[in-house]
Amino acid sequence: MKKKFEVDFLGEAIDFMESLDEKTREKIYYNMRKSQLVNDSELFKKLNQLIWEFRTKYNKKIYRLLSFWDKTDKEETLVIATHGFLKKTNKTPKIEIKKAEEIRKEYFKQKMRKNGK
């Protein structure tokens, strides 16, 4: 099976993953790899126009990594994970979505600067 997209982690997402124990981290990576191959809204879900969420339920806890799409060769083939958190409510907190949107905006601003635009 061909992957539908690649995943890259920004600083806060890396810090979040490194803060977790090895088994939890492996479960999250497993679910992310699975979401690259199959459409499953339990694993990877659109929250709004810009922000998506990787979801992993493990040991009665729900781990979330918010993300957004970037393009390579005019196709949306790269998902950028912005940050993660342990979810305690049914709905994703608006403050976390807003944070992901701000990180996304800064990411594209830096990308444009880097490309000289």
Coordinates of C-alpha atoms in Angstrom, one line a residue:
M1 CA 0.0 0.0 0.0
K2 CA 1.2 3.5 -0.8
K3 CA 1.2 6.2 1.9
K4 CA -1.2 9.0 1.2
F5 CA 1.0 11.5 3.0
E6 CA 4.2 12.0 5.0
V7 CA 4.2 13.4 8.6
D8 CA 6.7 15.9 9.9
F9 CA 6.9 17.2 13.5
L10 CA 7.4 20.7 14.7
G11 CA 9.2 21.5 17.9
E12 CA 6.3 21.3 20.3
A13 CA 5.0 18.1 18.8
I14 CA 8.5 16.6 19.2
D15 CA 8.6 17.8 22.9
F16 CA 5.2 16.3 23.5
M17 CA 6.2 12.9 22.0
E18 CA 9.4 12.8 24.0
S19 CA 7.5 13.5 27.2
L20 CA 5.6 10.3 26.8
D21 CA 6.7 6.8 27.9
E22 CA 8.0 4.5 25.1
K23 CA 4.9 2.3 24.8
T24 CA 2.5 5.2 24.5
R25 CA 4.8 6.9 22.0
E26 CA 5.0 3.6 19.9
K27 CA 1.1 3.3 20.0
I28 CA 0.8 6.9 18.7
Y29 CA 3.4 6.3 15.9
Y30 CA 1.6 3.1 15.0
N31 CA -1.7 4.9 14.6
M32 CA -0.1 7.7 12.6
R33 CA 1.4 5.2 10.2
K34 CA -2.0 3.4 9.9
S35 CA -3.7 6.7 9.1
Q36 CA -1.2 7.3 6.3
L37 CA -2.6 4.1 4.6
V38 CA -6.3 4.0 5.5
N39 CA -9.1 6.6 5.9
D40 CA -10.2 6.3 9.5
S41 CA -11.7 9.3 11.3
E42 CA -11.0 7.7 14.6
L43 CA -7.3 8.1 13.9
F44 CA -7.1 11.2 11.7
K45 CA -9.9 13.7 11.6
K46 CA -10.5 17.2 10.1
L47 CA -11.4 19.7 12.8
N48 CA -11.9 22.8 10.7
Q49 CA -10.8 24.3 7.3
L50 CA -7.1 24.3 8.3
I51 CA -6.5 22.0 11.3
W52 CA -6.6 18.2 11.5
E53 CA -6.1 15.9 14.5
F54 CA -4.3 12.6 15.0
R55 CA -6.1 10.6 17.8
T56 CA -4.8 7.8 19.9
K57 CA -6.7 6.1 22.7
Y58 CA -4.3 4.1 24.9
N59 CA -4.5 3.0 28.6
K60 CA -7.9 4.9 29.0
K61 CA -6.3 8.2 27.9
I62 CA -6.8 10.0 24.6
Y63 CA -3.7 11.6 23.1
R64 CA -4.1 14.3 20.4
L65 CA -1.6 15.8 18.0
L66 CA -3.0 18.7 16.0
S67 CA -1.7 19.2 12.5
F68 CA -2.1 20.8 9.1
W69 CA -1.4 20.1 5.5
D70 CA 1.5 21.4 3.4
K71 CA 2.1 20.9 -0.3
T72 CA 4.9 19.3 -2.1
D73 CA 4.8 19.4 -5.9
K74 CA 1.4 21.1 -5.9
E75 CA -0.2 18.2 -3.9
E76 CA -1.1 18.0 -0.2
T77 CA 1.2 15.3 0.7
L78 CA 2.8 16.5 3.9
V79 CA 1.1 16.7 7.3
I80 CA 2.8 18.9 9.9
A81 CA 2.2 18.0 13.5
T82 CA 2.1 21.3 15.5
H83 CA 1.7 20.1 19.2
G84 CA 0.1 17.5 21.3
F85 CA -1.9 17.2 24.5
L86 CA -3.9 14.7 26.6
K87 CA -7.6 15.2 25.9
K88 CA -9.9 15.3 28.9
T89 CA -13.2 16.4 27.2
N90 CA -15.2 15.1 24.3
K91 CA -14.6 18.2 22.2
T92 CA -11.2 19.5 21.2
P93 CA -10.6 22.7 23.2
K94 CA -10.8 25.8 21.0
I95 CA -7.6 27.2 22.6
E96 CA -5.7 24.1 21.2
I97 CA -7.1 24.6 17.7
K98 CA -6.3 28.4 17.9
K99 CA -2.7 27.5 19.0
A100 CA -2.4 25.1 16.0
E101 CA -3.7 27.8 13.6
E102 CA -1.1 30.3 15.0
I103 CA 1.7 27.7 14.6
R104 CA 0.5 27.0 11.0
K105 CA 0.5 30.7 10.2
E106 CA 4.1 31.1 11.5
Y107 CA 5.2 28.0 9.7
F108 CA 4.1 29.3 6.3
K109 CA 5.5 32.8 7.0
Q110 CA 8.9 31.3 7.7
K111 CA 8.6 29.0 4.7
M112 CA 7.9 32.0 2.4
R113 CA 10.9 33.9 3.9
K114 CA 13.1 30.9 3.3
N115 CA 12.0 30.6 -0.3
G116 CA 12.6 34.3 -0.8
K117 CA 9.0 35.3 -1.4

